[in-house]
Tab-separated table of C-alpha atoms in Angstrom:
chain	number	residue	atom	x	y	z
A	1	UNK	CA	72.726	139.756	120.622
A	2	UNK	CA	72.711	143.882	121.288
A	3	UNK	CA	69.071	144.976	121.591
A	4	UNK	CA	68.283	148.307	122.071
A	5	UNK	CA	64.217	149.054	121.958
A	6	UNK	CA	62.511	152.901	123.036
A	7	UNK	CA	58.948	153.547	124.192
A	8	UNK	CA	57.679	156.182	125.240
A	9	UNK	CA	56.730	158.392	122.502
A	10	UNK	CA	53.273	159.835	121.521
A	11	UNK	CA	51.388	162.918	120.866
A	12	UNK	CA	51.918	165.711	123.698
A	13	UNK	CA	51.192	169.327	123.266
A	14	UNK	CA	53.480	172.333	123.132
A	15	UNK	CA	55.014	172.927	127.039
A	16	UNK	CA	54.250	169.528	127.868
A	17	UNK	CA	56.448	166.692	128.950
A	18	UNK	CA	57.228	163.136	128.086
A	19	UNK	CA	60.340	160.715	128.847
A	20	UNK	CA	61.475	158.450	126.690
A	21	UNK	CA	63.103	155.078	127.656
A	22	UNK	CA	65.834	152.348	125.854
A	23	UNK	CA	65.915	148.949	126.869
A	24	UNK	CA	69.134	147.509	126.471
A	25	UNK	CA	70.463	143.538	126.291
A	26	UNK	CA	73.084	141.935	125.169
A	27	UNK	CA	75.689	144.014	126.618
A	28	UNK	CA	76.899	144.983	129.938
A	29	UNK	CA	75.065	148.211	130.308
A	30	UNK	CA	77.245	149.634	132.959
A	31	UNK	CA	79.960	149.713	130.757
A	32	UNK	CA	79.416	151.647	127.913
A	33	UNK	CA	77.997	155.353	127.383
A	34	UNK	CA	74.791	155.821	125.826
A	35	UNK	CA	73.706	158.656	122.961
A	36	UNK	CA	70.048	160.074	121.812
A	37	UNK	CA	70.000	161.034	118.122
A	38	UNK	CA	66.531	162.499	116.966
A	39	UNK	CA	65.440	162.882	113.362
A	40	UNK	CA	62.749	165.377	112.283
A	41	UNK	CA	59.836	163.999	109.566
A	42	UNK	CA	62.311	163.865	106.331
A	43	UNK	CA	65.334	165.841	108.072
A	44	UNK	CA	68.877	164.690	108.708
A	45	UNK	CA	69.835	163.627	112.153
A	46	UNK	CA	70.771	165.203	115.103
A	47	UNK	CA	72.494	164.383	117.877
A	48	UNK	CA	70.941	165.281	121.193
A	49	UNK	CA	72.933	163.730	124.382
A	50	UNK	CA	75.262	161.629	125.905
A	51	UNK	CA	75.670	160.092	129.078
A	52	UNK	CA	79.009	158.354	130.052
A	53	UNK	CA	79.286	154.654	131.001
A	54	UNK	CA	79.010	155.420	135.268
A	55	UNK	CA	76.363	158.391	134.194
A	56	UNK	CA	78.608	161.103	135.689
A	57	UNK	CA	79.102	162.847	132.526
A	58	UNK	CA	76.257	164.458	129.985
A	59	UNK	CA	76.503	166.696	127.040
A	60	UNK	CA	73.358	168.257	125.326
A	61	UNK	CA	72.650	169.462	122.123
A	62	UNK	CA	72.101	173.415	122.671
A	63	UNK	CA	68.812	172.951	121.161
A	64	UNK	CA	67.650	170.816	123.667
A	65	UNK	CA	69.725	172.197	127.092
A	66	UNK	CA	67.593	172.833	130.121
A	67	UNK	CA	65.092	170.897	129.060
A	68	UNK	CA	65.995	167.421	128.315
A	69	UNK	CA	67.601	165.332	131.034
A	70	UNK	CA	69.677	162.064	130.437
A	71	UNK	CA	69.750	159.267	132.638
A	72	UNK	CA	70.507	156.006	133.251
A	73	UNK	CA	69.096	152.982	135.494
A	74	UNK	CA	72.052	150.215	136.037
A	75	UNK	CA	69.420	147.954	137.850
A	76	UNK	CA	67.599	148.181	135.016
A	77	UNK	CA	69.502	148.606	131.988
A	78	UNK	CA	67.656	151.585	130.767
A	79	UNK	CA	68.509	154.715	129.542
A	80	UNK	CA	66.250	157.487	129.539
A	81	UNK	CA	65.254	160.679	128.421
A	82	UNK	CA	62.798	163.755	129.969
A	83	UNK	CA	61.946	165.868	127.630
A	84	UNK	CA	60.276	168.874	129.511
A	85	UNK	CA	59.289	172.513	127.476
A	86	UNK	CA	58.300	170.802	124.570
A	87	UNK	CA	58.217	172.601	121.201
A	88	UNK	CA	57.191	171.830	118.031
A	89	UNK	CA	60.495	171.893	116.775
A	90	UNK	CA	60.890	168.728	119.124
A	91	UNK	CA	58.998	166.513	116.571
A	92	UNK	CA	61.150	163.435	115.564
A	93	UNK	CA	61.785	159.983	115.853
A	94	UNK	CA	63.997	159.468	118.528
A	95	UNK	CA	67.103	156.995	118.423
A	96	UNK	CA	69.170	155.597	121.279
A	97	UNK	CA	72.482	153.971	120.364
A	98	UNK	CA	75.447	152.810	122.335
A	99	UNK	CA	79.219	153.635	122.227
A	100	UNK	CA	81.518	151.438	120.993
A	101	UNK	CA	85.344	152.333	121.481
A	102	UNK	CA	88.659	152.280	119.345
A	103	UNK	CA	91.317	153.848	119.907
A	104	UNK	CA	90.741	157.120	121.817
A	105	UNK	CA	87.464	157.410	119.953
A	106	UNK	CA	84.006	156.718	120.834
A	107	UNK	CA	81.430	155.476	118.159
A	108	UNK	CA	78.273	154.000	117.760
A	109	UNK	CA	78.105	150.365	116.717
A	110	UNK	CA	74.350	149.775	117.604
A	111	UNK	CA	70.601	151.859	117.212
A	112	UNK	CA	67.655	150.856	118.071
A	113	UNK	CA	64.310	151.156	115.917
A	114	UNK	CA	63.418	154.886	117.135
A	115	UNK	CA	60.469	155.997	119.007
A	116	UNK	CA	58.100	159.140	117.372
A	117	UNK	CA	57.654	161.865	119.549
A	118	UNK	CA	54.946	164.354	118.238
A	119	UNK	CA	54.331	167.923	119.708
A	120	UNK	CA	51.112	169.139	118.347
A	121	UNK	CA	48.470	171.247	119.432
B	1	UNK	CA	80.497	173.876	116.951
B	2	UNK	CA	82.295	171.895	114.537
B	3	UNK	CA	80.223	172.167	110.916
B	4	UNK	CA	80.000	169.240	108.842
B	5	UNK	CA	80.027	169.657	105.144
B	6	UNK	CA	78.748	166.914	102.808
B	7	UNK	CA	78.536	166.543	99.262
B	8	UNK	CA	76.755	166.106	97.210
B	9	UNK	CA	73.598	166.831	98.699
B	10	UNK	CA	72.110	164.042	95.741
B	11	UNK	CA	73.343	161.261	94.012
B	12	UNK	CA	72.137	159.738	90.759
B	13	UNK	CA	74.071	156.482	90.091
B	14	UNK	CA	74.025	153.185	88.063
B	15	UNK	CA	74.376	149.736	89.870
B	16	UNK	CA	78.096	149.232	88.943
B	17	UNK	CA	79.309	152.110	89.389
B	18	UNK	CA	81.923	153.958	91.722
B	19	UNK	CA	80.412	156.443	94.027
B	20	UNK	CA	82.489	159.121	96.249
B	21	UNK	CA	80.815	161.318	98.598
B	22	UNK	CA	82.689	164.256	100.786
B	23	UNK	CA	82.145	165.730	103.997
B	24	UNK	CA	84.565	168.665	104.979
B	25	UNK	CA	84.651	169.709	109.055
B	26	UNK	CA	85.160	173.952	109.658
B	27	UNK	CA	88.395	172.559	111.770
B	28	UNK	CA	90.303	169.704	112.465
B	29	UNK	CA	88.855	166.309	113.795
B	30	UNK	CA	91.810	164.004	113.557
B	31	UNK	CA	90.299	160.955	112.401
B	32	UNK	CA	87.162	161.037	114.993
B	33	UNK	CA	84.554	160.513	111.783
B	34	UNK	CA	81.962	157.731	110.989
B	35	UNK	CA	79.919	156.855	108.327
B	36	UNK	CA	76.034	155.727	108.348
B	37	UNK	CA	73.897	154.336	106.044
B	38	UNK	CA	70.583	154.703	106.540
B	39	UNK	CA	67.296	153.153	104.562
B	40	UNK	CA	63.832	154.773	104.796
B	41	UNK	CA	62.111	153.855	108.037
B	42	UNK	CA	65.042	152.192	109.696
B	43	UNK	CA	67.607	153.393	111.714
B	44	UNK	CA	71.203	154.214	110.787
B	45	UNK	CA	73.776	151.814	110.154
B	46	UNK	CA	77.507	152.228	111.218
B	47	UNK	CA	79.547	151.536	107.924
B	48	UNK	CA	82.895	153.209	109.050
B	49	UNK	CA	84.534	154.323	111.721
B	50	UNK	CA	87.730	155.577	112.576
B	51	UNK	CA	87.452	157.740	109.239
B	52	UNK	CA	88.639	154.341	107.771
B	53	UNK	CA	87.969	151.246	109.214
B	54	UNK	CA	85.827	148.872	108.074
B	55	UNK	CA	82.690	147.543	110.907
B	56	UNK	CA	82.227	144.193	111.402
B	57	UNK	CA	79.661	142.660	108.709
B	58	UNK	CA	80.501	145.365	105.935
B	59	UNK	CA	80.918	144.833	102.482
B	60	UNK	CA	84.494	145.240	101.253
B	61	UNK	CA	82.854	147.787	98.221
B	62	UNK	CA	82.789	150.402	101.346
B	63	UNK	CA	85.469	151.962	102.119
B	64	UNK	CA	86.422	155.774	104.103
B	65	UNK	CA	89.496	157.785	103.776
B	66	UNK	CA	90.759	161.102	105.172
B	67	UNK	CA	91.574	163.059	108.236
B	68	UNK	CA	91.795	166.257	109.594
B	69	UNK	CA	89.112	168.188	107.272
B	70	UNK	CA	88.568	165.989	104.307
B	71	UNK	CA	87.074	162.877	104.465
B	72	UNK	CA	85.616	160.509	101.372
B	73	UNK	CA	83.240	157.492	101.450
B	74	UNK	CA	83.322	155.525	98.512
B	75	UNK	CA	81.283	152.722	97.103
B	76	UNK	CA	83.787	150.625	94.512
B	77	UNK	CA	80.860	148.929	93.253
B	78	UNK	CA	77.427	150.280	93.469
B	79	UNK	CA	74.744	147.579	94.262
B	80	UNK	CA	70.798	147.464	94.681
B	81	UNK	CA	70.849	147.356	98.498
B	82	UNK	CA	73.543	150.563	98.455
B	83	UNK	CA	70.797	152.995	97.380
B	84	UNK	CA	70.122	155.320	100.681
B	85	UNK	CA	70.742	158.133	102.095
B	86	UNK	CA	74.306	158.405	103.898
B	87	UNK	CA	75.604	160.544	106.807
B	88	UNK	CA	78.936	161.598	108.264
B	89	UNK	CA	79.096	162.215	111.876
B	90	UNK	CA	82.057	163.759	113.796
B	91	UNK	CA	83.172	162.554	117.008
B	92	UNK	CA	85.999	164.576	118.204
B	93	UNK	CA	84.522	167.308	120.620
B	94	UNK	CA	80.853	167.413	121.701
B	95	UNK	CA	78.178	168.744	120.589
B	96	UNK	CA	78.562	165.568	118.143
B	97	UNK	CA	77.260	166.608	114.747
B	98	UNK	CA	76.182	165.126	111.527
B	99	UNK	CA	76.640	166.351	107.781
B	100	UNK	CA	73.273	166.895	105.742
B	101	UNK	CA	73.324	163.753	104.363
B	102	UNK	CA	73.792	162.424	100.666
B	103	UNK	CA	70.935	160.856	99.133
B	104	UNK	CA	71.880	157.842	96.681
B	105	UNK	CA	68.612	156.985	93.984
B	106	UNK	CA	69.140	155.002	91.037
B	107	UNK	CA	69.592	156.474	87.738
Protein backbone atom coordinates (compact mmCIF):
# COMPACT_ATOMS: atom_id res chain seq x y z
CA UNK A 1 0.00 0.00 0.00
CA UNK A 2 1.36 3.78 -1.14
CA UNK A 3 1.95 5.79 2.05
CA UNK A 4 3.02 9.07 1.87
CA UNK A 5 3.15 10.95 5.55
CA UNK A 6 4.92 14.87 6.12
CA UNK A 7 6.27 16.29 9.38
CA UNK A 8 7.79 18.96 9.87
CA UNK A 9 5.50 21.78 10.10
CA UNK A 10 4.88 24.29 12.98
CA UNK A 11 4.82 27.84 13.90
CA UNK A 12 8.07 29.84 12.66
CA UNK A 13 8.29 33.53 12.33
CA UNK A 14 8.61 35.75 9.28
CA UNK A 15 12.51 35.20 7.72
CA UNK A 16 12.77 32.07 9.44
CA UNK A 17 13.28 28.58 8.15
CA UNK A 18 11.80 25.15 8.40
CA UNK A 19 12.05 21.86 6.11
CA UNK A 20 9.50 19.77 5.62
CA UNK A 21 9.83 15.97 5.04
CA UNK A 22 7.51 12.93 3.15
CA UNK A 23 7.92 9.52 4.06
CA UNK A 24 7.19 7.32 1.37
CA UNK A 25 6.30 3.23 1.22
CA UNK A 26 4.84 1.17 -0.86
CA UNK A 27 6.55 2.15 -3.92
CA UNK A 28 9.95 2.15 -5.28
CA UNK A 29 10.92 5.65 -4.43
CA UNK A 30 13.71 5.92 -6.87
CA UNK A 31 11.48 5.60 -9.54
CA UNK A 32 9.03 8.07 -9.63
CA UNK A 33 9.18 12.06 -9.33
CA UNK A 34 7.82 13.68 -6.42
CA UNK A 35 5.51 17.15 -6.24
CA UNK A 36 4.73 19.72 -3.16
CA UNK A 37 1.26 21.28 -3.47
CA UNK A 38 0.47 23.84 -0.58
CA UNK A 39 -2.98 25.13 0.28
CA UNK A 40 -3.54 28.43 2.13
CA UNK A 41 -6.36 28.42 5.25
CA UNK A 42 -9.64 28.16 2.85
CA UNK A 43 -7.68 28.87 -0.57
CA UNK A 44 -7.35 26.67 -3.63
CA UNK A 45 -4.17 24.80 -4.17
CA UNK A 46 -1.02 25.52 -5.45
CA UNK A 47 1.52 23.78 -6.81
CA UNK A 48 4.99 24.49 -5.51
CA UNK A 49 7.81 21.91 -6.91
CA UNK A 50 8.88 19.01 -8.51
CA UNK A 51 11.73 16.90 -8.40
CA UNK A 52 12.29 14.15 -11.09
CA UNK A 53 12.59 10.41 -10.29
CA UNK A 54 16.93 10.48 -10.15
CA UNK A 55 16.45 14.22 -8.48
CA UNK A 56 18.33 15.88 -11.36
CA UNK A 57 15.50 17.93 -12.40
CA UNK A 58 13.35 20.70 -10.18
CA UNK A 59 10.83 23.25 -11.12
CA UNK A 60 9.50 25.90 -8.58
CA UNK A 61 6.57 27.79 -8.31
CA UNK A 62 7.80 31.58 -8.89
CA UNK A 63 6.33 32.34 -5.64
CA UNK A 64 8.47 30.22 -3.87
CA UNK A 65 12.02 30.34 -6.17
CA UNK A 66 15.17 31.02 -4.25
CA UNK A 67 13.86 30.09 -1.32
CA UNK A 68 12.51 26.68 -1.22
CA UNK A 69 14.78 23.79 -2.11
CA UNK A 70 13.58 20.22 -3.19
CA UNK A 71 15.26 17.18 -2.42
CA UNK A 72 15.28 13.78 -2.21
CA UNK A 73 17.02 10.94 0.05
CA UNK A 74 16.99 7.40 -1.99
CA UNK A 75 18.47 5.70 1.22
CA UNK A 76 15.77 6.92 2.84
CA UNK A 77 12.80 7.30 0.83
CA UNK A 78 12.16 10.85 1.73
CA UNK A 79 11.47 13.77 0.00
CA UNK A 80 12.01 17.02 1.38
CA UNK A 81 11.48 20.51 1.40
CA UNK A 82 13.60 23.84 2.92
CA UNK A 83 11.68 26.48 3.09
CA UNK A 84 14.10 29.46 3.88
CA UNK A 85 12.75 33.53 3.75
CA UNK A 86 9.62 32.69 5.12
CA UNK A 87 6.61 34.99 4.62
CA UNK A 88 3.39 35.10 5.75
CA UNK A 89 2.07 34.44 2.54
CA UNK A 90 3.83 30.94 3.11
CA UNK A 91 0.99 29.83 5.50
CA UNK A 92 -0.59 26.49 4.28
CA UNK A 93 -0.92 23.00 4.66
CA UNK A 94 1.57 21.43 2.74
CA UNK A 95 0.95 18.24 0.46
CA UNK A 96 3.46 15.84 -1.06
CA UNK A 97 2.19 13.53 -3.80
CA UNK A 98 3.85 11.25 -6.27
CA UNK A 99 3.77 10.98 -10.12
CA UNK A 100 2.11 8.47 -11.73
CA UNK A 101 2.64 8.15 -15.64
CA UNK A 102 0.43 7.53 -18.85
CA UNK A 103 1.18 8.17 -21.83
CA UNK A 104 3.64 11.09 -22.17
CA UNK A 105 1.94 12.61 -19.15
CA UNK A 106 2.79 12.78 -15.62
CA UNK A 107 0.02 12.80 -12.85
CA UNK A 108 -0.54 12.37 -9.41
CA UNK A 109 -2.18 9.16 -8.25
CA UNK A 110 -1.30 9.52 -4.46
CA UNK A 111 -1.22 12.61 -1.46
CA UNK A 112 -0.47 12.35 1.66
CA UNK A 113 -2.44 13.95 4.74
CA UNK A 114 -0.58 17.51 4.56
CA UNK A 115 1.54 19.07 7.12
CA UNK A 116 0.54 22.98 8.46
CA UNK A 117 3.16 25.31 8.17
CA UNK A 118 2.38 28.65 10.03
CA UNK A 119 4.45 31.93 9.64
CA UNK A 120 3.41 34.23 12.35
CA UNK A 121 4.92 36.78 14.31
CA UNK B 1 2.01 30.63 -17.19
CA UNK B 2 -0.76 28.67 -18.41
CA UNK B 3 -4.22 30.14 -16.58
CA UNK B 4 -6.76 27.80 -15.58
CA UNK B 5 -10.33 28.82 -15.80
CA UNK B 6 -13.06 27.00 -13.85
CA UNK B 7 -16.61 27.32 -13.62
CA UNK B 8 -18.66 27.76 -11.83
CA UNK B 9 -16.98 29.08 -8.98
CA UNK B 10 -20.32 27.38 -6.82
CA UNK B 11 -22.54 24.71 -7.25
CA UNK B 12 -25.97 24.17 -5.73
CA UNK B 13 -27.24 20.67 -6.68
CA UNK B 14 -29.80 17.92 -5.75
CA UNK B 15 -28.62 14.25 -5.07
CA UNK B 16 -29.73 12.89 -8.51
CA UNK B 17 -28.83 15.18 -10.48
CA UNK B 18 -26.29 15.78 -13.46
CA UNK B 19 -23.55 18.16 -12.67
CA UNK B 20 -20.96 19.71 -15.37
CA UNK B 21 -18.23 21.86 -14.34
CA UNK B 22 -15.62 23.72 -16.92
CA UNK B 23 -12.19 24.71 -16.74
CA UNK B 24 -10.79 26.63 -19.88
CA UNK B 25 -6.60 26.89 -20.17
CA UNK B 26 -5.29 30.64 -21.84
CA UNK B 27 -3.55 28.05 -24.51
CA UNK B 28 -3.40 24.70 -25.51
CA UNK B 29 -2.63 21.67 -23.13
CA UNK B 30 -3.35 18.70 -25.32
CA UNK B 31 -4.97 16.45 -23.03
CA UNK B 32 -2.31 16.97 -19.99
CA UNK B 33 -5.49 17.77 -17.41
CA UNK B 34 -6.67 16.01 -14.15
CA UNK B 35 -9.38 16.22 -12.00
CA UNK B 36 -9.45 16.25 -7.96
CA UNK B 37 -11.89 15.94 -5.56
CA UNK B 38 -11.25 17.14 -2.48
CA UNK B 39 -13.36 16.95 1.07
CA UNK B 40 -12.76 19.41 3.93
CA UNK B 41 -9.67 18.47 5.91
CA UNK B 42 -8.41 15.79 3.61
CA UNK B 43 -6.29 15.85 0.85
CA UNK B 44 -7.16 15.77 -2.85
CA UNK B 45 -8.27 12.89 -4.65
CA UNK B 46 -7.26 12.04 -8.32
CA UNK B 47 -10.68 11.38 -10.15
CA UNK B 48 -9.38 11.81 -13.81
CA UNK B 49 -6.61 11.94 -15.64
CA UNK B 50 -5.64 12.08 -19.04
CA UNK B 51 -8.55 14.77 -19.46
CA UNK B 52 -10.61 11.48 -19.66
CA UNK B 53 -9.70 8.50 -18.11
CA UNK B 54 -11.17 7.06 -15.41
CA UNK B 55 -8.52 6.21 -11.97
CA UNK B 56 -8.59 3.09 -10.56
CA UNK B 57 -11.43 2.83 -7.73
CA UNK B 58 -13.73 5.63 -9.36
CA UNK B 59 -17.23 5.60 -9.68
CA UNK B 60 -18.47 5.19 -13.25
CA UNK B 61 -20.97 8.58 -12.46
CA UNK B 62 -17.45 10.52 -13.08
CA UNK B 63 -16.50 11.11 -16.07
CA UNK B 64 -13.92 14.09 -18.02
CA UNK B 65 -13.98 15.18 -21.55
CA UNK B 66 -12.07 17.71 -23.67
CA UNK B 67 -8.74 18.80 -24.94
CA UNK B 68 -6.87 21.52 -26.03
CA UNK B 69 -8.74 24.50 -24.05
CA UNK B 70 -12.03 23.09 -22.97
CA UNK B 71 -12.36 20.55 -20.65
CA UNK B 72 -15.77 19.26 -18.65
CA UNK B 73 -16.14 17.07 -15.52
CA UNK B 74 -19.38 15.70 -15.10
CA UNK B 75 -21.19 13.87 -12.38
CA UNK B 76 -24.17 11.63 -14.24
CA UNK B 77 -25.61 11.07 -10.98
CA UNK B 78 -25.07 13.28 -8.07
CA UNK B 79 -24.68 11.36 -4.71
CA UNK B 80 -24.17 12.29 -0.89
CA UNK B 81 -20.43 11.52 -0.83
CA UNK B 82 -20.00 13.79 -4.32
CA UNK B 83 -20.56 17.04 -2.40
CA UNK B 84 -16.90 18.86 -2.34
CA UNK B 85 -15.04 21.09 -3.70
CA UNK B 86 -13.32 20.03 -7.16
CA UNK B 87 -10.13 21.18 -8.94
CA UNK B 88 -8.61 20.99 -12.41
CA UNK B 89 -4.95 20.90 -12.66
CA UNK B 90 -2.88 21.19 -15.89
CA UNK B 91 0.05 19.18 -16.55
CA UNK B 92 1.49 20.09 -19.81
CA UNK B 93 4.38 22.66 -19.12
CA UNK B 94 5.57 23.61 -15.60
CA UNK B 95 4.78 25.82 -13.44
CA UNK B 96 1.81 23.13 -12.96
CA UNK B 97 -1.31 25.07 -12.08
CA UNK B 98 -4.71 24.53 -10.69
CA UNK B 99 -8.20 26.20 -11.56
CA UNK B 100 -10.02 28.02 -8.53
CA UNK B 101 -11.92 25.28 -7.72
CA UNK B 102 -15.80 24.53 -7.87
CA UNK B 103 -17.50 24.12 -4.72
CA UNK B 104 -20.45 21.43 -4.82
CA UNK B 105 -23.16 22.01 -1.51
CA UNK B 106 -26.42 20.50 -1.51
CA UNK B 107 -29.43 22.33 -2.43
Amino acid sequence: EVQLVESGGGLVQPGGSLRLSCAASGFTFTSYGMSWVRQAPGKGLEWVSVISASGDSTYYADSVKGRFTISRGSSKNTLYLQMNSLRAEDTAVYYCAKAYYYGSGTYYDYWGQGTLVTVSS
Amino acid sequence: DIQLTQSPFFLSASVGDRVTITCRASQGISIYLAWFQQKPGKAPKLLIYAASTLQSGVPSRFSGSGSGTEFTLTISSLQPEDFATYYCLQLNSYPLTFGGGTKVEIK
